[in-house]
Every structure is written in C-alpha cells, then in structure tokens.
C-alpha cells in the first residue's frame, strides 16, 4: 500500500530561501513518479515577504496569525497532517539546509516498520557528514545526548537535528501535545519515554544559504541549562 | 514593635485595601484574584493591630527583630503570588498557542 507523505516546512522570515526549497521539492516530485511528497509550509508570522511569495507561487501554506516559534509552528503542521490523514510527516527546514533527496532514506525505517520516528543525523556516519559545526555546538549536542541517555537509557546522537520523520501514531501524539520550548530534544525524549522507537539515519546537510538559525549565540548557555533540566525532570510514563 | 511601624503598617494596609477595592469596582480585578491580595492586606492589618502575634512567631522562628519578620512575611506572600501568576501565564501561553494554531488553520481552509 502506498503511504502518503507530508513535508512540514516551518518558515519564519524565509523570503530568500522558501521558493528555492519548494522548487527543489517540485523537481524531485517530477522525477519520482510514485513517491510524491505533499508540502505544507507553516508561515510563522513572518514580517518579510514570505507570505506573498507563498501565495503568488501557489505553494500550500498555513499562515499563523502571530509568531509562535518553531515548536508551535511545527505542531500546526502535525495537526494538519493528522486532520488530512497522512501516514508519514517529515519536518523539513525552509532555509535550504535539508536535502529532499534524503527524505526517502529518512522514511525508510518507518516504511519498514522498524521505527516510529527517524532523525536525520549529522553524526551517525562520519563519512557522509560534511556538516561543519563548531566545537561548542558539538559539545552542546553531546551533553543533551547524555542527558537523554541518562533519562531513557537510549543513545541518540544528533539531538538537535530538525530533519525528522514520524509515523501515523506519532503524528497523532504530536498533534495533541508538542513541546513549545526546545522542541527537538524534548520531543525525542518524550517519544523514547513513551516506548516508541527512534532510528537515526545519516544525512548530510547544506550550509545555511541565508536567514538566521533560531538559536542565537548569547542564548546558548541558557538554552543548554533549560534543555538539560527539562529532559532530566520529564515525567516517566 | 515600635508604635511608628504599627502606624505605617496600618496606613499601608488601608491604602492598599482602597486600591484593591477600587480595582474590583472598576472591573479591573476579578474577585477570584483579589482574594489573595485581600488576605495579604488582612495579615498586615492584623500585625498592625495585634503585634503580640508577631512576637510569638518571631521567637518561634528565631527572628532577631520583629521588623525582620514583617519583611519575611511580606516576601513570602509576594513569592507565593508570583509563583501562582507564573503558572497562570504558562497556562495562558498554551491556550493562546492553541488559539493561534486553530484560527490560522481555519483561515487556511476558508481561503
């Protein structure tokens, strides 16, 4: 049976990237006859021309009437996926960091019934990872990874990757409740605590072409403390 | 406790009472949330009228002076109110998020 796949693309002030991202997905769909990906862009109250670009190019989108931040935006995508009965939802960045050609590999463990959620990881296989990240960032990610290991007993390497796919069961779960703060590591922990399975799939990511990362430098220490505490204090089911 | 402090506390609780009552009558403060403030005002008023209570407490909890205990009590009340307010804000943030999501999705459907 063919599974329906939805790419959820959160976009906040992405006027310089969003059209390119969409065009690449369209190109992919043109070549792939069977496994077409649906798209929903969640415009997170952008103040630039993101919305008019989406409207003029007939890109399917939901415009949030106010800025919610990445967690609230992505959850809107999961709600949309749930309402429209999609089998698989993929979180996909609007800034050109993620490559649509990796989506098939990313969703494979879900199609095979081996995982409820997959994470596009920059660490699992060193050879395929061209992602250059700073030392501080790697340390931060591995600290979060350790916190998750302590809490759940399972090692997840790339804890902050925003390139991930979930199955129907998880779509329903995320549609109902999704962490608004620090969504990636917290949702990962939540999944593991609910006894669902996570698989990491090696992917390579592009450098950011434009736009700004949602984690601003001076907030990093504060971010780390918050994430670690939240993970360690999460309720076991 | 000095007579001066008693007078100050008395005036303080009276002025505060007038302000809170005024807010309630102008519909700016729901009774539900004003109760905790009324309770705080009542305690300060009680201290001003019967300072003996304080002496017993100050001895029991090891406060050196009664004025320290007064500050301690005020601080505790304020912290409790702030904690409740923080919880309230967190809950409202969730509710607002839900509203924004649902309204935005409805708008998309009706496009």
Short mmCIF file of C-alpha atoms in Angstrom, two decimals:
data_model
loop_
_atom_site.label_atom_id
_atom_site.label_comp_id
_atom_site.label_asym_id
_atom_site.label_seq_id
_atom_site.Cartn_x
_atom_site.Cartn_y
_atom_site.Cartn_z
CA UNK A 1 0.00 0.00 0.00
CA UNK A 2 1.27 3.43 -0.89
CA UNK A 3 1.91 5.72 2.04
CA UNK A 4 1.10 9.41 1.90
CA UNK A 5 3.99 11.61 2.94
CA UNK A 6 3.74 15.24 4.04
CA UNK A 7 6.68 17.60 4.28
CA UNK A 8 6.10 20.14 7.05
CA UNK A 9 8.17 23.24 6.35
CA UNK A 10 8.24 25.85 9.12
CA UNK A 11 9.21 29.26 7.74
CA UNK A 12 9.96 32.44 9.64
CA UNK A 13 11.25 35.32 7.51
CA UNK A 14 12.46 32.95 4.79
CA UNK A 15 11.74 35.12 1.75
CA UNK A 16 15.21 34.47 0.34
CA UNK A 17 15.05 30.64 0.60
CA UNK A 18 11.50 29.36 0.63
CA UNK A 19 10.86 29.46 -3.11
CA UNK A 20 14.12 27.63 -3.86
CA UNK A 21 13.32 24.97 -1.28
CA UNK A 22 9.88 24.45 -2.81
CA UNK A 23 11.21 24.33 -6.36
CA UNK A 24 13.69 21.60 -5.41
CA UNK A 25 10.87 19.52 -3.91
CA UNK A 26 8.77 20.03 -7.06
CA UNK A 27 11.70 18.97 -9.21
CA UNK A 28 12.07 15.85 -7.10
CA UNK A 29 8.34 15.09 -7.43
CA UNK A 30 8.53 15.48 -11.19
CA UNK A 31 11.26 12.84 -11.42
CA UNK A 32 9.79 10.48 -8.85
CA UNK A 33 6.51 9.27 -10.25
CA UNK A 34 5.34 7.07 -7.42
CA UNK A 35 6.55 8.58 -4.21
CA UNK A 36 5.36 12.14 -4.41
CA UNK A 37 5.64 14.32 -1.34
CA UNK A 38 2.91 16.72 -0.32
CA UNK A 39 4.03 20.02 1.16
CA UNK A 40 2.61 22.34 3.77
CA UNK A 41 4.56 25.48 4.67
CA UNK A 42 3.80 26.93 8.07
CA UNK A 43 4.46 30.64 7.83
CA UNK A 44 5.22 31.54 11.42
CA UNK A 45 4.05 35.15 11.37
CA UNK A 46 6.89 36.26 9.10
CA UNK A 47 7.35 40.01 8.82
CA UNK A 48 9.03 39.91 5.41
CA UNK A 49 7.54 38.87 2.06
CA UNK A 50 7.38 35.14 2.85
CA UNK A 51 3.57 35.11 2.70
CA UNK A 52 3.24 36.89 -0.65
CA UNK A 53 5.87 34.56 -2.14
CA UNK A 54 3.88 31.56 -0.89
CA UNK A 55 0.62 33.00 -2.24
CA UNK A 56 1.98 34.09 -5.63
CA UNK A 57 3.66 30.75 -6.31
CA UNK A 58 0.63 28.72 -5.17
CA UNK A 59 2.63 26.91 -2.51
CA UNK A 60 0.31 25.20 0.00
CA UNK A 61 0.67 27.07 3.28
CA UNK A 62 -0.88 28.00 6.59
CA UNK A 63 -0.09 31.48 7.81
CA UNK A 64 -0.05 31.73 11.59
CA UNK A 65 -1.75 34.97 12.62
CA UNK A 66 1.00 35.57 15.16
CA UNK A 67 4.55 34.33 15.68
CA UNK A 68 4.60 31.13 17.76
CA UNK A 69 8.21 29.99 17.49
CA UNK A 70 9.43 26.76 15.92
CA UNK A 71 7.57 24.41 18.29
CA UNK A 72 4.15 25.95 17.80
CA UNK A 73 4.69 26.24 14.04
CA UNK A 74 5.77 22.63 13.59
CA UNK A 75 2.88 21.41 15.75
CA UNK A 76 0.48 23.21 13.42
CA UNK A 77 1.98 21.07 10.64
CA UNK A 78 1.37 17.89 12.66
CA UNK A 79 -2.21 18.98 13.28
CA UNK A 80 -2.63 19.49 9.55
CA UNK A 81 -1.10 16.05 8.89
CA UNK A 82 -3.43 14.46 11.43
CA UNK A 83 -6.56 16.15 10.05
CA UNK A 84 -5.65 15.17 6.50
CA UNK A 85 -4.83 11.61 7.47
CA UNK A 86 -1.21 11.47 6.32
CA UNK A 87 0.76 8.30 7.03
CA UNK A 88 4.13 9.97 7.46
CA UNK A 89 5.11 13.53 8.31
CA UNK A 90 8.58 14.89 7.67
CA UNK A 91 9.93 18.03 9.29
CA UNK A 92 11.88 19.90 6.66
CA UNK A 93 13.65 23.24 7.01
CA UNK A 94 12.67 26.06 4.70
CA UNK A 95 16.14 27.56 4.61
CA UNK A 96 17.80 25.10 2.23
CA UNK A 97 19.68 23.15 4.92
CA UNK A 98 17.89 19.89 4.23
CA UNK A 99 18.11 17.90 1.01
CA UNK A 100 14.87 16.43 -0.34
CA UNK A 101 16.83 13.53 -1.87
CA UNK A 102 17.46 12.19 1.65
CA UNK A 103 13.76 12.03 2.54
CA UNK A 104 13.39 8.55 1.04
CA UNK A 105 16.23 7.22 3.20
CA UNK A 106 14.83 9.07 6.20
CA UNK A 107 11.38 7.49 5.95
CA UNK A 108 12.59 4.00 5.04
CA UNK A 109 12.84 2.68 8.63
CA UNK A 110 9.26 3.92 9.18
CA UNK A 111 8.01 2.26 5.98
CA UNK A 112 9.72 -0.96 7.09
CA UNK A 113 8.04 -0.70 10.49
CA UNK A 114 11.38 -0.50 12.28
CA UNK A 115 10.88 2.91 13.86
CA UNK A 116 8.14 5.35 14.86
CA UNK A 117 10.43 8.30 14.36
CA UNK A 118 13.62 8.84 12.42
CA UNK A 119 16.17 11.60 12.84
CA UNK A 120 18.33 12.82 10.00
CA UNK A 121 21.63 12.68 11.82
CA UNK A 122 24.83 14.56 11.04
CA UNK A 123 26.84 12.25 13.28
CA UNK A 124 25.90 8.62 12.78
CA UNK A 125 28.19 8.05 9.84
CA UNK A 126 31.21 10.31 9.81
CA UNK A 127 31.95 9.80 6.11
CA UNK A 128 28.65 11.03 4.81
CA UNK A 129 28.61 14.05 7.05
CA UNK A 130 30.02 17.17 5.53
CA UNK A 131 28.27 19.31 8.07
CA UNK A 132 30.75 21.64 9.66
CA UNK A 133 29.76 22.65 13.13
CA UNK A 134 31.64 24.49 15.82
CA UNK A 135 33.27 22.69 18.73
CA UNK A 136 30.89 24.37 21.21
CA UNK A 137 27.92 23.16 19.23
CA UNK A 138 29.17 19.57 19.18
CA UNK A 139 29.78 19.68 22.94
CA UNK A 140 26.29 21.06 23.48
CA UNK A 141 24.68 18.37 21.35
CA UNK A 142 26.61 15.59 23.09
CA UNK A 143 25.67 16.96 26.54
CA UNK A 144 21.99 16.83 25.57
CA UNK A 145 22.60 13.35 24.17
CA UNK A 146 24.00 12.28 27.55
CA UNK A 147 21.00 13.72 29.40
CA UNK A 148 18.66 11.73 27.15
CA UNK A 149 20.77 8.59 27.71
CA UNK A 150 20.54 9.06 31.49
CA UNK A 151 16.79 9.57 31.33
CA UNK A 152 15.82 6.91 28.80
CA UNK A 153 18.81 4.58 28.57
CA UNK A 154 18.99 5.13 24.82
CA UNK A 155 21.71 7.00 22.96
CA UNK A 156 20.55 9.50 20.36
CA UNK A 157 23.47 11.23 18.72
CA UNK A 158 22.09 14.18 16.83
CA UNK A 159 19.65 15.58 19.34
CA UNK A 160 19.02 18.96 17.75
CA UNK A 161 18.54 17.94 14.13
CA UNK A 162 15.39 19.45 12.70
CA UNK A 163 15.28 16.92 9.88
CA UNK A 164 12.99 14.15 11.13
CA UNK A 165 10.13 11.93 10.12
CA UNK A 166 7.34 10.36 12.18
CA UNK A 167 4.70 7.69 11.61
CA UNK A 168 0.93 8.00 11.95
CA UNK A 169 0.84 7.12 15.62
CA UNK A 170 3.38 9.81 16.43
CA UNK A 171 1.62 12.37 14.22
CA UNK A 172 -1.47 11.90 16.36
CA UNK A 173 0.56 12.23 19.53
CA UNK A 174 2.34 15.39 18.36
CA UNK A 175 -0.92 16.91 17.08
CA UNK A 176 -2.30 16.64 20.60
CA UNK A 177 0.78 17.67 22.52
CA UNK A 178 4.10 19.02 21.33
CA UNK A 179 6.78 20.82 23.33
CA UNK A 180 6.71 24.54 22.57
CA UNK A 181 10.14 25.15 24.08
CA UNK A 182 13.24 23.31 22.76
CA UNK A 183 11.04 21.02 20.63
CA UNK A 184 13.70 18.75 19.07
CA UNK A 185 15.44 17.27 22.12
CA UNK A 186 12.29 17.34 24.26
CA UNK A 187 10.09 15.59 21.70
CA UNK A 188 12.83 13.00 21.19
CA UNK A 189 12.86 12.26 24.91
CA UNK A 190 9.08 12.17 25.02
CA UNK A 191 8.96 9.59 22.22
CA UNK A 192 11.51 7.40 23.98
CA UNK A 193 9.69 7.66 27.30
CA UNK A 194 6.50 6.56 25.52
CA UNK A 195 8.33 3.36 24.50
CA UNK A 196 8.29 4.28 20.82
CA UNK A 197 11.29 3.55 18.62
CA UNK A 198 13.72 6.05 17.16
CA UNK A 199 16.20 5.40 14.37
CA UNK A 200 18.96 7.75 13.26
CA UNK A 201 19.64 7.97 9.56
CA UNK A 202 22.89 9.51 8.35
CA UNK A 203 22.33 12.55 6.16
CA UNK A 204 24.47 15.42 5.04
CA UNK A 205 23.18 18.92 5.38
CA UNK A 206 23.95 22.05 3.43
CA UNK A 207 25.33 25.18 4.98
CA UNK A 208 22.67 27.74 5.63
CA UNK A 209 22.28 29.77 2.48
CA UNK A 210 20.53 32.71 4.05
CA UNK A 211 18.45 33.54 7.10
CA UNK A 212 19.45 33.01 10.69
CA UNK A 213 19.50 29.99 12.97
CA UNK A 214 16.76 30.05 15.59
CA UNK A 215 19.35 29.64 18.34
CA UNK A 216 21.06 32.98 18.91
CA UNK A 217 24.58 32.87 20.34
CA UNK A 218 24.15 34.59 23.72
CA UNK A 219 21.16 32.43 24.48
CA UNK A 220 23.13 29.21 24.08
CA UNK A 221 24.12 28.68 27.71
CA UNK A 222 20.61 29.47 28.84
CA UNK A 223 19.28 27.08 26.19
CA UNK A 224 21.57 24.29 27.40
CA UNK A 225 20.59 24.62 31.07
CA UNK A 226 16.92 24.66 30.18
CA UNK A 227 17.07 21.68 27.84
CA UNK A 228 19.08 19.53 30.26
CA UNK A 229 16.78 20.33 33.19
CA UNK A 230 13.64 19.76 31.15
CA UNK A 231 14.87 16.37 29.95
CA UNK A 232 16.01 15.21 33.37
CA UNK A 233 12.76 16.34 35.05
CA UNK A 234 10.42 14.86 32.45
CA UNK A 235 7.74 12.54 33.76
CA UNK A 236 8.17 8.84 33.02
CA UNK A 237 5.03 7.21 31.76
CA UNK B 1 7.35 46.61 67.62
CA UNK B 2 7.58 50.39 67.57
CA UNK B 3 4.44 52.47 67.50
CA UNK B 4 5.72 54.17 64.35
CA UNK B 5 5.93 50.86 62.45
CA UNK B 6 2.42 49.96 63.60
CA UNK B 7 1.07 53.26 62.26
CA UNK B 8 2.95 52.78 58.95
CA UNK B 9 1.62 49.22 58.56
CA UNK B 10 -1.88 50.39 59.39
CA UNK B 11 -1.79 53.17 56.78
CA UNK B 12 -0.12 50.80 54.29
CA UNK B 13 -2.84 48.16 54.63
CA UNK B 14 -5.57 50.81 54.49
CA UNK B 15 -4.25 52.42 51.29
CA UNK B 16 -3.76 49.01 49.72
CA UNK B 17 -7.29 47.99 50.65
CA UNK B 18 -8.69 51.15 48.99
CA UNK B 19 -6.66 50.47 45.81
CA UNK B 20 -7.76 46.83 45.54
CA UNK B 21 -11.40 47.69 46.24
CA UNK B 22 -11.24 50.43 43.60
CA UNK B 23 -9.86 47.95 41.03
CA UNK B 24 -12.61 45.45 41.82
CA UNK B 25 -15.35 48.07 41.50
CA UNK B 26 -13.99 49.26 38.16
CA UNK B 27 -13.99 45.65 36.96
CA UNK B 28 -10.22 45.58 36.54
CA UNK B 29 -9.58 42.87 39.10
CA UNK B 30 -11.79 39.79 39.35
CA UNK B 31 -12.87 38.84 42.87
CA UNK B 32 -11.23 35.45 42.31
CA UNK B 33 -7.77 37.01 42.04
CA UNK B 34 -8.38 39.76 44.57
CA UNK B 35 -8.95 37.31 47.43
CA UNK B 36 -5.26 36.53 47.76
CA UNK B 37 -4.49 40.25 47.93
CA UNK B 38 -7.26 40.81 50.48
CA UNK B 39 -5.76 38.02 52.54
CA UNK B 40 -2.34 39.70 52.39
CA UNK B 41 -3.82 43.03 53.39
CA UNK B 42 -5.68 41.40 56.24
CA UNK B 43 -2.48 39.86 57.61
CA UNK B 44 -0.69 43.20 57.54
CA UNK B 45 -3.66 44.83 59.20
CA UNK B 46 -3.68 42.13 61.87
CA UNK B 47 0.01 42.74 62.55
CA UNK B 48 -0.61 46.46 62.99
CA UNK B 49 -3.50 45.89 65.41
CA UNK B 50 -2.20 42.93 67.44
CA UNK B 51 1.62 42.98 67.34
CA UNK B 52 1.69 40.31 70.07
CA UNK B 53 1.13 37.61 67.42
CA UNK B 54 4.35 38.64 65.78
CA UNK B 55 6.41 38.41 68.94
CA UNK B 56 5.32 34.80 69.40
CA UNK B 57 6.21 33.95 65.79
CA UNK B 58 9.50 35.86 65.86
CA UNK B 59 10.59 33.87 68.91
CA UNK B 60 9.40 30.59 67.45
CA UNK B 61 11.23 31.02 64.13
CA UNK B 62 14.34 32.67 65.52
CA UNK B 63 13.96 36.16 64.01
CA UNK B 64 16.09 38.70 65.88
CA UNK B 65 13.77 41.63 65.33
CA UNK B 66 10.08 41.80 64.63
CA UNK B 67 10.57 44.12 61.67
CA UNK B 68 12.61 41.36 60.00
CA UNK B 69 9.71 39.01 60.49
CA UNK B 70 7.34 41.55 58.93
CA UNK B 71 9.59 41.76 55.87
CA UNK B 72 9.86 37.98 55.82
CA UNK B 73 6.09 37.56 55.84
CA UNK B 74 5.61 40.15 53.08
CA UNK B 75 8.29 38.48 50.97
CA UNK B 76 6.70 35.05 51.38
CA UNK B 77 3.30 36.37 50.36
CA UNK B 78 4.79 38.09 47.31
CA UNK B 79 6.72 34.99 46.24
CA UNK B 80 3.59 32.87 46.55
CA UNK B 81 1.56 35.32 44.47
CA UNK B 82 4.32 35.49 41.83
CA UNK B 83 4.51 31.71 41.62
CA UNK B 84 0.76 31.48 41.07
CA UNK B 85 0.95 34.19 38.41
CA UNK B 86 3.82 32.41 36.62
CA UNK B 87 1.74 29.22 36.47
CA UNK B 88 -1.18 31.24 35.17
CA UNK B 89 0.96 32.80 32.42
CA UNK B 90 2.31 29.39 31.37
CA UNK B 91 -1.23 28.04 31.11
CA UNK B 92 -2.38 31.04 29.13
CA UNK B 93 0.56 30.71 26.76
CA UNK B 94 -0.60 27.17 25.95
CA UNK B 95 -4.15 28.39 25.42
CA UNK B 96 -3.04 31.27 23.19
CA UNK B 97 -0.84 28.91 21.13
CA UNK B 98 -3.81 26.59 20.60
CA UNK B 99 -5.99 29.53 19.58
CA UNK B 100 -3.45 30.88 17.08
CA UNK B 101 -2.99 27.41 15.56
CA UNK B 102 -6.69 26.64 15.23
CA UNK B 103 -7.66 30.09 13.92
CA UNK B 104 -4.80 30.02 11.39
CA UNK B 105 -5.84 26.57 10.18
CA UNK B 106 -9.46 27.70 9.85
CA UNK B 107 -8.38 30.74 7.85
CA UNK B 108 -6.40 28.49 5.52
CA UNK B 109 -9.45 26.26 4.96
CA UNK B 110 -11.66 29.24 4.13
CA UNK B 111 -9.19 30.80 1.69
#
